[in-house]
Each structure stands twice: as structure tokens, then as C-alpha cells.
PDB file of C-alpha atoms in Angstrom:
ATOM      1  CA  MET A   1      -3.302 -39.999  16.936  1.00 28.00           C
ATOM      2  CA  ALA A   2      -2.503 -38.310  20.219  1.00 29.00           C
ATOM      3  CA  VAL A   3      -5.012 -35.996  21.840  1.00 29.00           C
ATOM      4  CA  PHE A   4      -2.986 -33.068  23.143  1.00 35.00           C
ATOM      5  CA  VAL A   5      -5.715 -30.772  24.517  1.00 36.00           C
ATOM      6  CA  THR A   6      -9.446 -31.454  24.611  1.00 35.00           C
ATOM      7  CA  PRO A   7     -12.225 -28.818  24.742  1.00 37.00           C
ATOM      8  CA  SER A   8     -13.515 -30.203  28.055  1.00 36.00           C
ATOM      9  CA  THR A   9     -10.317 -29.083  29.771  1.00 39.00           C
ATOM     10  CA  TRP A  10     -10.518 -25.414  28.700  1.00 40.00           C
ATOM     11  CA  ALA A  11     -12.927 -24.045  31.277  1.00 39.00           C
ATOM     12  CA  GLU A  12     -11.561 -24.910  34.730  1.00 39.00           C
ATOM     13  CA  PRO A  13      -8.885 -26.092  35.301  1.00 41.00           C
ATOM     14  CA  PRO A  14      -6.647 -24.885  32.409  1.00 47.00           C
ATOM     15  CA  PRO A  15      -5.473 -27.306  29.704  1.00 54.00           C
ATOM     16  CA  ARG A  16      -3.438 -30.211  31.021  1.00 61.00           C
ATOM     17  CA  VAL A  17       0.176 -30.971  30.253  1.00 65.00           C
ATOM     18  CA  PRO A  18       0.700 -33.944  27.914  1.00 63.00           C
ATOM     19  CA  SER A  19       1.239 -37.279  29.584  1.00 57.00           C
ATOM     20  CA  PRO A  20       4.355 -39.478  29.185  1.00 55.00           C
ATOM     21  CA  ALA A  21       2.295 -41.730  26.929  1.00 55.00           C
ATOM     22  CA  TYR A  22       1.857 -38.843  24.508  1.00 60.00           C
ATOM     23  CA  LEU A  23       5.597 -38.165  24.540  1.00 58.00           C
ATOM     24  CA  ALA A  24       6.317 -41.775  23.657  1.00 59.00           C
ATOM     25  CA  GLU A  25       3.767 -41.752  20.841  1.00 62.00           C
ATOM     26  CA  ALA A  26       5.078 -38.456  19.400  1.00 63.00           C
ATOM     27  CA  LYS A  27       8.673 -39.631  19.107  1.00 62.00           C
ATOM     28  CA  GLY A  28       8.172 -40.623  15.501  1.00 72.00           C
ATOM     29  CA  PHE A  29       7.093 -37.100  14.516  1.00 79.00           C
ATOM     30  CA  TYR A  30       9.961 -34.965  15.845  1.00 86.00           C
ATOM     31  CA  ARG A  31      13.714 -34.855  15.563  1.00 88.00           C
ATOM     32  CA  PRO A  32      15.549 -36.339  18.560  1.00 89.00           C
ATOM     33  CA  GLU A  33      16.913 -32.982  19.713  1.00 92.00           C
ATOM     34  CA  VAL A  34      13.435 -31.418  19.447  1.00 91.00           C
ATOM     35  CA  GLN A  35      11.855 -34.341  21.326  1.00 90.00           C
ATOM     36  CA  ALA A  36      14.448 -33.895  24.105  1.00 91.00           C
ATOM     37  CA  LEU A  37      13.555 -30.186  24.408  1.00 93.00           C
ATOM     38  CA  PHE A  38       9.848 -31.082  24.611  1.00 90.00           C
ATOM     39  CA  GLU A  39      10.456 -33.531  27.458  1.00 89.00           C
ATOM     40  CA  GLN A  40      12.389 -30.881  29.409  1.00 93.00           C
ATOM     41  CA  ALA A  41       9.661 -28.325  28.710  1.00 93.00           C
ATOM     42  CA  TYR A  42       6.866 -30.621  29.945  1.00 90.00           C
ATOM     43  CA  LYS A  43       8.803 -31.319  33.169  1.00 91.00           C
ATOM     44  CA  ALA A  44       9.190 -27.573  33.714  1.00 92.00           C
ATOM     45  CA  GLU A  45       5.447 -27.119  33.184  1.00 90.00           C
ATOM     46  CA  ARG A  46       4.597 -29.799  35.749  1.00 89.00           C
ATOM     47  CA  ARG A  47       6.607 -28.045  38.406  1.00 88.00           C
ATOM     48  CA  GLY A  48       4.959 -24.729  37.480  1.00 88.00           C
ATOM     49  CA  ASP A  49       7.909 -23.052  35.754  1.00 91.00           C
ATOM     50  CA  PHE A  50       6.077 -21.778  32.654  1.00 89.00           C
ATOM     51  CA  LYS A  51       8.796 -19.301  31.681  1.00 92.00           C
ATOM     52  CA  GLU A  52      11.429 -22.025  31.390  1.00 94.00           C
ATOM     53  CA  ALA A  53       8.968 -24.273  29.581  1.00 93.00           C
ATOM     54  CA  LEU A  54       8.120 -21.627  26.983  1.00 94.00           C
ATOM     55  CA  ASP A  55      11.802 -20.842  26.458  1.00 95.00           C
ATOM     56  CA  LEU A  56      12.406 -24.522  25.709  1.00 95.00           C
ATOM     57  CA  PHE A  57       9.474 -24.648  23.256  1.00 93.00           C
ATOM     58  CA  GLU A  58      10.871 -21.550  21.534  1.00 95.00           C
ATOM     59  CA  GLN A  59      14.241 -23.264  21.192  1.00 95.00           C
ATOM     60  CA  ALA A  60      12.537 -26.296  19.672  1.00 94.00           C
ATOM     61  CA  LEU A  61      10.824 -24.116  17.065  1.00 94.00           C
ATOM     62  CA  GLN A  62      14.136 -22.449  16.223  1.00 93.00           C
ATOM     63  CA  ARG A  63      15.661 -25.896  15.681  1.00 92.00           C
ATOM     64  CA  ASP A  64      12.810 -27.095  13.467  1.00 92.00           C
ATOM     65  CA  ARG A  65      10.301 -24.743  11.793  1.00 89.00           C
ATOM     66  CA  ASP A  66       7.823 -27.577  11.504  1.00 90.00           C
ATOM     67  CA  ASN A  67       4.063 -26.934  11.705  1.00 90.00           C
ATOM     68  CA  ASP A  68       3.589 -29.509  14.453  1.00 91.00           C
ATOM     69  CA  VAL A  69       6.371 -27.897  16.494  1.00 93.00           C
ATOM     70  CA  GLU A  70       4.601 -24.551  16.094  1.00 93.00           C
ATOM     71  CA  VAL A  71       1.357 -26.136  17.315  1.00 92.00           C
ATOM     72  CA  GLU A  72       3.202 -27.508  20.382  1.00 92.00           C
ATOM     73  CA  LEU A  73       4.463 -23.996  21.180  1.00 94.00           C
ATOM     74  CA  GLY A  74       1.009 -22.483  20.647  1.00 94.00           C
ATOM     75  CA  LEU A  75      -0.654 -25.004  22.932  1.00 93.00           C
ATOM     76  CA  ALA A  76       1.990 -24.440  25.613  1.00 93.00           C
ATOM     77  CA  GLN A  77       1.321 -20.694  25.430  1.00 94.00           C
ATOM     78  CA  LEU A  78      -2.401 -21.407  25.702  1.00 93.00           C
ATOM     79  CA  ARG A  79      -1.820 -23.441  28.870  1.00 91.00           C
ATOM     80  CA  ALA A  80       0.298 -20.587  30.250  1.00 91.00           C
ATOM     81  CA  GLY A  81      -2.457 -18.052  29.526  1.00 91.00           C
ATOM     82  CA  ASN A  82      -0.481 -16.219  26.806  1.00 93.00           C
ATOM     83  CA  TYR A  83      -3.485 -16.183  24.488  1.00 95.00           C
ATOM     84  CA  LEU A  84      -2.284 -13.628  21.936  1.00 95.00           C
ATOM     85  CA  GLN A  85       0.972 -15.361  21.046  1.00 94.00           C
ATOM     86  CA  ALA A  86      -0.730 -18.761  21.247  1.00 95.00           C
ATOM     87  CA  ALA A  87      -3.327 -17.669  18.681  1.00 94.00           C
ATOM     88  CA  ARG A  88      -0.688 -16.368  16.304  1.00 93.00           C
ATOM     89  CA  HIS A  89       1.346 -19.577  16.406  1.00 93.00           C
ATOM     90  CA  LEU A  90      -1.700 -21.821  16.015  1.00 93.00           C
ATOM     91  CA  ASP A  91      -3.019 -19.686  13.177  1.00 91.00           C
ATOM     92  CA  MET A  92       0.325 -19.788  11.362  1.00 88.00           C
ATOM     93  CA  ALA A  93       0.419 -23.570  11.672  1.00 90.00           C
ATOM     94  CA  LEU A  94      -3.109 -23.833  10.262  1.00 89.00           C
ATOM     95  CA  VAL A  95      -2.163 -21.835   7.157  1.00 82.00           C
ATOM     96  CA  TYR A  96      -0.350 -24.998   6.119  1.00 76.00           C
ATOM     97  CA  GLY A  97      -2.601 -27.361   8.068  1.00 70.00           C
ATOM     98  CA  HIS A  98      -2.306 -30.084   5.440  1.00 73.00           C
ATOM     99  CA  ARG A  99       1.230 -30.639   6.699  1.00 79.00           C
ATOM    100  CA  LEU A 100       0.208 -31.480  10.271  1.00 83.00           C
ATOM    101  CA  ARG A 101       1.043 -35.045  11.321  1.00 84.00           C
ATOM    102  CA  ALA A 102       1.158 -35.112  15.123  1.00 83.00           C
ATOM    103  CA  HIS A 103      -1.963 -32.962  15.616  1.00 85.00           C
ATOM    104  CA  ARG A 104      -5.445 -33.056  14.182  1.00 86.00           C
ATOM    105  CA  ILE A 105      -6.604 -29.986  12.293  1.00 89.00           C
ATOM    106  CA  ASP A 106      -9.983 -29.835  14.034  1.00 89.00           C
ATOM    107  CA  GLU A 107      -8.336 -29.957  17.480  1.00 88.00           C
ATOM    108  CA  THR A 108      -5.946 -27.182  16.457  1.00 90.00           C
ATOM    109  CA  TYR A 109      -8.846 -25.045  15.248  1.00 91.00           C
ATOM    110  CA  ALA A 110     -10.621 -25.694  18.550  1.00 91.00           C
ATOM    111  CA  ALA A 111      -7.547 -24.532  20.476  1.00 92.00           C
ATOM    112  CA  LEU A 112      -7.404 -21.396  18.319  1.00 93.00           C
ATOM    113  CA  GLY A 113     -11.075 -20.764  19.057  1.00 93.00           C
ATOM    114  CA  GLU A 114     -10.325 -20.903  22.786  1.00 92.00           C
ATOM    115  CA  CYS A 115      -7.601 -18.301  22.346  1.00 94.00           C
ATOM    116  CA  LYS A 116      -9.964 -15.997  20.452  1.00 94.00           C
ATOM    117  CA  LYS A 117     -12.253 -15.777  23.491  1.00 94.00           C
ATOM    118  CA  HIS A 118      -9.575 -13.746  25.279  1.00 95.00           C
ATOM    119  CA  ILE A 119      -8.229 -11.540  22.495  1.00 96.00           C
ATOM    120  CA  GLY A 120      -9.464  -9.335  19.657  1.00 96.00           C
ATOM    121  CA  THR A 121      -9.464 -10.224  15.974  1.00 94.00           C
ATOM    122  CA  ILE A 122      -9.100  -7.706  13.152  1.00 93.00           C
ATOM    123  CA  ILE A 123      -9.907  -8.832   9.611  1.00 91.00           C
ATOM    124  CA  LEU A 124      -8.089  -6.650   7.081  1.00 89.00           C
ATOM    125  CA  HIS A 125      -9.205  -6.135   3.481  1.00 88.00           C
ATOM    126  CA  PRO A 126      -6.983  -3.745   1.479  1.00 88.00           C
ATOM    127  CA  ASN A 127      -8.327  -3.188  -2.034  1.00 88.00           C
ATOM    128  CA  VAL A 128      -4.884  -3.007  -3.650  1.00 88.00           C
ATOM    129  CA  PRO A 129      -2.457  -5.974  -3.776  1.00 86.00           C
ATOM    130  CA  ASP A 130       0.932  -5.695  -2.045  1.00 88.00           C
ATOM    131  CA  THR A 131      -0.296  -3.030   0.365  1.00 90.00           C
ATOM    132  CA  ARG A 132       1.778  -2.797   3.548  1.00 92.00           C
ATOM    133  CA  VAL A 133      -0.503  -2.795   6.590  1.00 93.00           C
ATOM    134  CA  PHE A 134       0.560  -1.908  10.133  1.00 94.00           C
ATOM    135  CA  VAL A 135      -1.420  -2.363  13.345  1.00 94.00           C
ATOM    136  CA  GLY A 136       0.276  -0.032  15.766  1.00 92.00           C
ATOM    137  CA  GLU A 137       4.004  -0.435  15.102  1.00 90.00           C
ATOM    138  CA  GLU A 138       3.658  -4.056  13.972  1.00 91.00           C
ATOM    139  CA  GLU A 139       3.506  -4.917  10.279  1.00 90.00           C
ATOM    140  CA  VAL A 140       0.928  -7.518   9.296  1.00 88.00           C
ATOM    141  CA  ARG A 141       2.535 -10.334   7.340  1.00 79.00           C
ATOM    142  CA  ASP A 142       1.071 -12.935   4.982  1.00 70.00           C
ATOM    143  CA  LEU A 143      -2.168 -11.084   4.206  1.00 67.00           C
ATOM    144  CA  TRP A 144      -2.395 -13.194   1.060  1.00 61.00           C
ATOM    145  CA  ALA A 145      -2.872 -16.315   3.223  1.00 55.00           C
ATOM    146  CA  ASN A 146      -5.026 -15.031   6.049  1.00 60.00           C
ATOM    147  CA  HIS A 147      -6.700 -11.668   6.542  1.00 73.00           C
ATOM    148  CA  GLU A 148      -7.054 -12.188  10.314  1.00 85.00           C
ATOM    149  CA  PHE A 149      -4.730 -10.403  12.712  1.00 91.00           C
ATOM    150  CA  PHE A 150      -4.901 -10.996  16.453  1.00 94.00           C
ATOM    151  CA  VAL A 151      -4.482  -8.134  18.907  1.00 95.00           C
ATOM    152  CA  ALA A 152      -4.901  -7.401  22.582  1.00 95.00           C
ATOM    153  CA  PRO A 153      -8.363  -6.015  23.415  1.00 96.00           C
ATOM    154  CA  GLY A 154      -8.525  -2.224  23.079  1.00 95.00           C
ATOM    155  CA  LYS A 155      -8.074   0.558  20.525  1.00 95.00           C
ATOM    156  CA  HIS A 156      -5.529   0.210  17.728  1.00 95.00           C
ATOM    157  CA  ILE A 157      -4.230   2.346  14.851  1.00 95.00           C
ATOM    158  CA  VAL A 158      -4.347   0.658  11.437  1.00 94.00           C
ATOM    159  CA  LYS A 159      -2.118   2.162   8.750  1.00 94.00           C
ATOM    160  CA  ALA A 160      -1.912   1.060   5.122  1.00 93.00           C
ATOM    161  CA  MET A 161       0.810   2.237   2.741  1.00 93.00           C
ATOM    162  CA  LYS A 162       1.799   1.578  -0.853  1.00 92.00           C
ATOM    163  CA  GLU A 163       4.022   3.488  -3.227  1.00 91.00           C
ATOM    164  CA  GLY A 164       1.950   5.740  -5.455  1.00 91.00           C
ATOM    165  CA  TYR A 165      -1.026   5.760  -3.044  1.00 94.00           C
ATOM    166  CA  TRP A 166      -2.106   7.970  -0.160  1.00 93.00           C
ATOM    167  CA  MET A 167      -1.604   6.504   3.295  1.00 93.00           C
ATOM    168  CA  ASN A 168      -4.837   5.208   4.845  1.00 93.00           C
ATOM    169  CA  GLN A 169      -5.052   5.484   8.633  1.00 93.00           C
ATOM    170  CA  ARG A 170      -7.912   4.730  11.009  1.00 91.00           C
ATOM    171  CA  TYR A 171      -8.630   3.703  14.582  1.00 93.00           C
ATOM    172  CA  VAL A 172     -10.159   0.330  15.354  1.00 94.00           C
ATOM    173  CA  GLU A 173     -11.470  -0.735  18.747  1.00 94.00           C
ATOM    174  CA  VAL A 174     -12.080  -4.406  19.451  1.00 95.00           C
ATOM    175  CA  LYS A 175     -13.060  -6.196  22.667  1.00 95.00           C
ATOM    176  CA  ALA A 176     -12.101  -9.640  23.884  1.00 95.00           C
ATOM    177  CA  GLY A 177     -13.830 -12.308  21.831  1.00 94.00           C
ATOM    178  CA  GLU A 178     -14.917  -9.797  19.169  1.00 95.00           C
ATOM    179  CA  THR A 179     -13.972  -9.478  15.515  1.00 93.00           C
ATOM    180  CA  ALA A 180     -13.651  -6.142  13.681  1.00 93.00           C
ATOM    181  CA  GLU A 181     -13.656  -6.204   9.888  1.00 90.00           C
ATOM    182  CA  VAL A 182     -11.716  -3.335   8.314  1.00 90.00           C
ATOM    183  CA  ILE A 183     -12.060  -2.428   4.634  1.00 89.00           C
ATOM    184  CA  ILE A 184      -8.994  -0.447   3.518  1.00 89.00           C
ATOM    185  CA  PRO A 185      -9.671   1.543   0.332  1.00 90.00           C
ATOM    186  CA  MET A 186      -6.374   2.806  -1.076  1.00 91.00           C
ATOM    187  CA  GLN A 187      -6.579   5.980  -3.173  1.00 90.00           C
ATOM    188  CA  GLN A 188      -4.021   6.482  -5.914  1.00 89.00           C
ATOM    189  CA  ARG A 189      -1.852   9.545  -5.533  1.00 85.00           C
ATOM    190  CA  ILE A 190      -2.212  11.747  -8.642  1.00 72.00           C
ATOM    191  CA  GLN A 191       0.653  14.180  -8.964  1.00 56.00           C
ATOM    192  CA  THR A 192      -0.355  17.741  -9.693  1.00 52.00           C
ATOM    193  CA  GLN A 193       1.724  20.872  -9.851  1.00 51.00           C
ATOM    194  CA  VAL A 194       0.559  24.431  -9.380  1.00 49.00           C
ATOM    195  CA  ILE A 195       2.984  27.114 -10.501  1.00 49.00           C
ATOM    196  CA  GLY A 196       2.459  30.536  -8.968  1.00 50.00           C
ATOM    197  CA  PHE A 197       3.731  33.793 -10.441  1.00 46.00           C
ATOM    198  CA  GLU A 198       3.873  37.176  -8.763  1.00 48.00           C
ATOM    199  CA  ARG A 199       2.020  38.494 -11.784  1.00 49.00           C
ATOM    200  CA  PRO A 200       0.553  36.904 -14.927  1.00 52.00           C
ATOM    201  CA  LEU A 201       2.977  36.009 -17.726  1.00 50.00           C
ATOM    202  CA  ASN A 202       1.955  37.832 -20.908  1.00 53.00           C
ATOM    203  CA  VAL A 203       3.435  37.524 -24.377  1.00 48.00           C
ATOM    204  CA  ASN A 204       2.450  40.099 -27.002  1.00 51.00           C
ATOM    205  CA  MET A 205       3.137  39.886 -30.728  1.00 48.00           C
ATOM    206  CA  ARG A 206       2.135  42.249 -33.495  1.00 49.00           C
ATOM    207  CA  GLY A 207       1.138  41.432 -37.043  1.00 47.00           C
ATOM    208  CA  TYR A 208      -0.290  43.559 -39.862  1.00 46.00           C
ATOM    209  CA  SER A 209      -3.317  43.066 -42.022  1.00 46.00           C
ATOM    210  CA  PRO A 210      -4.600  45.321 -44.816  1.00 46.00           C
ATOM    211  CA  ASP A 211      -8.177  46.371 -45.233  1.00 50.00           C
ATOM    212  CA  PRO A 212      -9.877  44.247 -47.840  1.00 47.00           C
ATOM    213  CA  GLN A 213      -9.937  46.028 -51.169  1.00 50.00           C
ATOM    214  CA  ASP A 214     -11.844  45.148 -54.291  1.00 49.00           C
ATOM    215  CA  GLY A 215      -9.837  43.109 -56.721  1.00 52.00           C
ATOM    216  CA  LYS A 216      -7.014  42.352 -54.290  1.00 60.00           C
ATOM    217  CA  PRO A 217      -6.362  38.937 -52.696  1.00 64.00           C
ATOM    218  CA  THR A 218      -7.338  38.482 -49.079  1.00 69.00           C
ATOM    219  CA  TRP A 219      -5.169  35.434 -48.351  1.00 66.00           C
ATOM    220  CA  PRO A 220      -2.227  37.489 -46.971  1.00 70.00           C
ATOM    221  CA  LYS A 221      -4.524  38.920 -44.308  1.00 74.00           C
ATOM    222  CA  ASN A 222      -5.899  35.472 -43.425  1.00 76.00           C
ATOM    223  CA  LEU A 223      -2.399  34.007 -43.341  1.00 74.00           C
ATOM    224  CA  ILE A 224      -1.217  36.748 -40.994  1.00 78.00           C
ATOM    225  CA  ILE A 225      -4.166  36.244 -38.668  1.00 80.00           C
ATOM    226  CA  ALA A 226      -3.636  32.472 -38.626  1.00 80.00           C
ATOM    227  CA  SER A 227       0.107  32.951 -38.095  1.00 78.00           C
ATOM    228  CA  VAL A 228      -0.220  35.317 -35.148  1.00 79.00           C
ATOM    229  CA  VAL A 229      -2.773  32.995 -33.543  1.00 80.00           C
ATOM    230  CA  GLY A 230      -0.382  30.086 -34.098  1.00 76.00           C
ATOM    231  CA  MET A 231       2.462  32.129 -32.615  1.00 78.00           C
ATOM    232  CA  GLY A 232       0.395  32.801 -29.529  1.00 78.00           C
ATOM    233  CA  LEU A 233      -0.600  29.187 -29.073  1.00 80.00           C
ATOM    234  CA  GLY A 234       2.933  27.972 -29.781  1.00 74.00           C
ATOM    235  CA  THR A 235       4.468  30.454 -27.343  1.00 81.00           C
ATOM    236  CA  GLY A 236       1.970  29.481 -24.649  1.00 77.00           C
ATOM    237  CA  ALA A 237       2.604  25.751 -25.158  1.00 74.00           C
ATOM    238  CA  LEU A 238       6.381  26.290 -25.190  1.00 73.00           C
ATOM    239  CA  ALA A 239       6.260  28.332 -21.980  1.00 74.00           C
ATOM    240  CA  MET A 240       4.028  25.838 -20.193  1.00 76.00           C
ATOM    241  CA  GLY A 241       6.128  22.868 -21.327  1.00 75.00           C
ATOM    242  CA  LEU A 242       9.349  24.463 -20.092  1.00 74.00           C
ATOM    243  CA  VAL A 243       7.814  25.384 -16.732  1.00 71.00           C
ATOM    244  CA  PHE A 244       5.944  22.164 -15.956  1.00 72.00           C
ATOM    245  CA  ARG A 245       8.558  19.689 -17.181  1.00 70.00           C
ATOM    246  CA  ASP A 246      10.683  20.414 -14.082  1.00 70.00           C
ATOM    247  CA  THR A 247       9.436  17.371 -12.152  1.00 67.00           C
ATOM    248  CA  GLU A 248      10.907  14.150 -10.759  1.00 66.00           C
ATOM    249  CA  ASP A 249       8.319  11.938 -12.457  1.00 69.00           C
ATOM    250  CA  ALA A 250       9.857  10.692 -15.718  1.00 71.00           C
ATOM    251  CA  ALA A 251       6.527  10.155 -17.521  1.00 71.00           C
ATOM    252  CA  THR A 252       5.276  13.636 -16.606  1.00 72.00           C
ATOM    253  CA  ARG A 253       8.601  15.178 -17.640  1.00 74.00           C
ATOM    254  CA  ARG A 254       8.468  13.465 -21.039  1.00 77.00           C
ATOM    255  CA  ALA A 255       4.881  14.610 -21.591  1.00 77.00           C
ATOM    256  CA  TRP A 256       5.617  18.274 -20.836  1.00 73.00           C
ATOM    257  CA  THR A 257       8.820  18.130 -22.903  1.00 79.00           C
ATOM    258  CA  GLY A 258       6.670  16.947 -25.815  1.00 80.00           C
ATOM    259  CA  VAL A 259       4.278  19.874 -25.253  1.00 77.00           C
ATOM    260  CA  ALA A 260       7.215  22.294 -25.272  1.00 75.00           C
ATOM    261  CA  GLY A 261       8.559  20.731 -28.468  1.00 81.00           C
ATOM    262  CA  ALA A 262       5.194  20.930 -30.199  1.00 83.00           C
ATOM    263  CA  GLY A 263       4.789  24.544 -29.090  1.00 74.00           C
ATOM    264  CA  GLY A 264       8.232  25.428 -30.428  1.00 79.00           C
ATOM    265  CA  GLY A 265       7.444  23.786 -33.762  1.00 83.00           C
ATOM    266  CA  LEU A 266       4.133  25.635 -34.053  1.00 79.00           C
ATOM    267  CA  LEU A 267       5.847  28.905 -33.171  1.00 77.00           C
ATOM    268  CA  GLY A 268       8.474  28.378 -35.876  1.00 81.00           C
ATOM    269  CA  LEU A 269       5.913  27.576 -38.560  1.00 82.00           C
ATOM    270  CA  SER A 270       3.804  30.559 -37.544  1.00 78.00           C
ATOM    271  CA  VAL A 271       6.786  32.921 -37.794  1.00 80.00           C
ATOM    272  CA  ILE A 272       7.438  31.653 -41.323  1.00 86.00           C
ATOM    273  CA  GLY A 273       3.770  32.106 -42.218  1.00 77.00           C
ATOM    274  CA  LEU A 274       3.778  35.608 -40.756  1.00 75.00           C
ATOM    275  CA  GLY A 275       6.814  36.510 -42.833  1.00 78.00           C
ATOM    276  CA  ILE A 276       5.191  35.227 -46.003  1.00 80.00           C
ATOM    277  CA  GLY A 277       1.964  37.095 -45.248  1.00 72.00           C
ATOM    278  CA  ILE A 278       3.725  40.364 -44.513  1.00 75.00           C
ATOM    279  CA  ALA A 279       5.865  40.049 -47.632  1.00 73.00           C
ATOM    280  CA  SER A 280       2.688  39.612 -49.724  1.00 71.00           C
ATOM    281  CA  LEU A 281       0.924  42.699 -48.350  1.00 65.00           C
ATOM    282  CA  PRO A 282       0.390  45.868 -50.379  1.00 61.00           C
ATOM    283  CA  GLN A 283       2.688  48.714 -49.368  1.00 55.00           C
ATOM    284  CA  ALA A 284      -0.175  50.722 -47.904  1.00 50.00           C
ATOM    285  CA  PRO A 285      -0.202  51.118 -44.093  1.00 50.00           C
ATOM    286  CA  ALA A 286      -2.294  48.564 -42.310  1.00 48.00           C
ATOM    287  CA  PRO A 287      -3.803  48.408 -38.855  1.00 48.00           C
ATOM    288  CA  SER A 288      -2.234  46.086 -36.264  1.00 53.00           C
ATOM    289  CA  VAL A 289      -3.456  42.827 -34.750  1.00 52.00           C
ATOM    290  CA  TYR A 290      -2.360  41.741 -31.230  1.00 54.00           C
ATOM    291  CA  ILE A 291      -2.223  38.212 -29.884  1.00 56.00           C
ATOM    292  CA  ALA A 292      -1.700  37.854 -26.111  1.00 55.00           C
ATOM    293  CA  PRO A 293      -1.384  34.423 -24.478  1.00 56.00           C
ATOM    294  CA  SER A 294      -1.550  34.585 -20.671  1.00 54.00           C
ATOM    295  CA  VAL A 295      -0.425  32.037 -18.087  1.00 51.00           C
ATOM    296  CA  SER A 296      -1.095  32.615 -14.390  1.00 49.00           C
ATOM    297  CA  ASN A 297      -1.401  30.491 -11.280  1.00 48.00           C
ATOM    298  CA  GLU A 298      -5.070  29.784 -11.933  1.00 48.00           C
ATOM    299  CA  THR A 299      -5.848  30.285 -15.619  1.00 50.00           C
ATOM    300  CA  MET A 300      -4.369  30.042 -19.083  1.00 53.00           C
ATOM    301  CA  GLY A 301      -5.790  31.592 -22.224  1.00 55.00           C
ATOM    302  CA  VAL A 302      -5.075  33.290 -25.536  1.00 51.00           C
ATOM    303  CA  SER A 303      -6.725  36.492 -26.722  1.00 55.00           C
ATOM    304  CA  ALA A 304      -6.524  38.297 -30.067  1.00 53.00           C
ATOM    305  CA  THR A 305      -7.437  41.978 -30.434  1.00 55.00           C
ATOM    306  CA  GLY A 306      -7.021  44.643 -33.092  1.00 53.00           C
ATOM    307  CA  ASN A 307      -8.776  46.705 -35.723  1.00 50.00           C
ATOM    308  CA  TRP A 308      -8.474  46.903 -39.476  1.00 47.00           C
TER     309      TRP A 308
END
């Protein structure tokens, strides 16, 4: 197995360019067109033209998205001093390290460790699956495989977003060679609606109840009282259901429509009960009973008043 970069070469001077012997040994691992691009890239490196060399390595990776090709690009960026991009390519290759053939996993990890000395590492832990996380304007990909994200030293904005949750945003500062661990608690967005009125909404209904008299049934009076209370509750539920069902959320709309339906049904039954109670009353005048449901921007209630 070829030794591409060794730890002893990472201090001074920078990592060395592979020798022709390595190129000959690696021929069995790469496609011919990729091998040809590598040879051109190594020649460019030897004459000090790192920009041309990196362009050629990028072309090789576009031709073949192989893990070993990605390691070659990462190591070339390490030799050129582009530590951030080198770390990202080496890290991506190590996600599927079992597929490496031309490079040893321990040597690739060692190269990644050298890169980390010059950059910052942010470890991201969102508490909700499928959360989209951005560091600055860059979206973090493949959080399921690796929670590490490499950044330039300094202060960064971390944003986390998911449909149905509040956005989580914070600032993270990390220095070269340091690691910052960020726990991202996502809070579910609970939809609430507050309806404001210029004045409270009041509904008043009148029923009649006779004074209890000896020998006469009292059920008409009780039925009337129960009916007017039911009318108040039904009217309040119907009004609330009609007001609050005007929402874009389908589940909330169905729930408030059900409340309105139940309120309408209760109101209808109460009107029937009131009619039966009134029809069963003696012909003597009777005092009145008032039921007044009230809905405002802060409170809802039902009150019953009267004398008999």
C-alpha cells in the first residue's frame, strides 16, 4: 500500500508531492483518464503551480466520484495550505472509509487531524430529525452521517429550521484547532389565534318561569331554565366555532367546525325544550330569566340572571 503523506512531513516542510513510484503503484486503483489527470497535477505541483494542480484534481473528482479520488484532492489541498476544503473532502471520504483502496484509513484520519489544527470544528446536535441547519449562508449536509462541520476560525451564525417549528438561531465562536459543540433544541410552533372585538359580543335570550305553587308541577320551570342555559351555551359555541374556524390549518378548521356544529345542535334542542316548557306553563304572568353568553378578546363566559 502506498504511503501518500506521513505525519513526520507535516511540520516543516509541508507535505511532499507523491513520487513517480507511487503513481506507478496507484495505476490499478484509478481509471486511465483520472490517472492521467493526477500525473499532470503532480507535475504542476512540483513546479509550484498549485492552482493548476488543484484544478486538475477537481476535474479528476468530477470524472470519478470515488472515495480515493476525493482523498487525493483533499491531500493536495492540504499540501497547498487550503485546510478548510481539505478537511471537508477528507471527512467526506471517511464517511465511507470502508471503500478506500488506495489509501489507508488511519493515514487519512491523520491527514484530517492535521487540517483540524488550522480550522474550527462545530459539532451540531439538533433534537428533531430532518432539521435544516445553516452555518452562515451554507447549509450543512449529511448530518445523519457526521455531526461535524468545519469552518474558518471566527464567529459564525448557526440557524436551524423545520416546518412546524420555530427557527433556532445562535452565534458560535470557534478558534483554530478548537471544537464547539452546539445543542439545537427545536421548539414546536403551536398555532394560536386571538380574536379582538371593539366591544364584547353579548347574546341575550329571555325565558319565563312561574313561581312554584302548591299542587302544581315544577318541571316546566326546570325545563325552561335548562333550555335557556342550553341556548346560551349553544349560541356561545356556535359563535366561537364560526369565528375561530377561519384558519389555514385543516385540522384546526375541522375542530372549530365541529364546535360550531355541536353548538348549533344544542341551540336547536334548547329552543325546542323552551317551547315545550313555555307551552306547559300556567297562564299566570311569570317573572323573566336572562341568559347572557359573552365572548371578548380575553374572556368567554355565560351568566344567568333573573327573579321569580
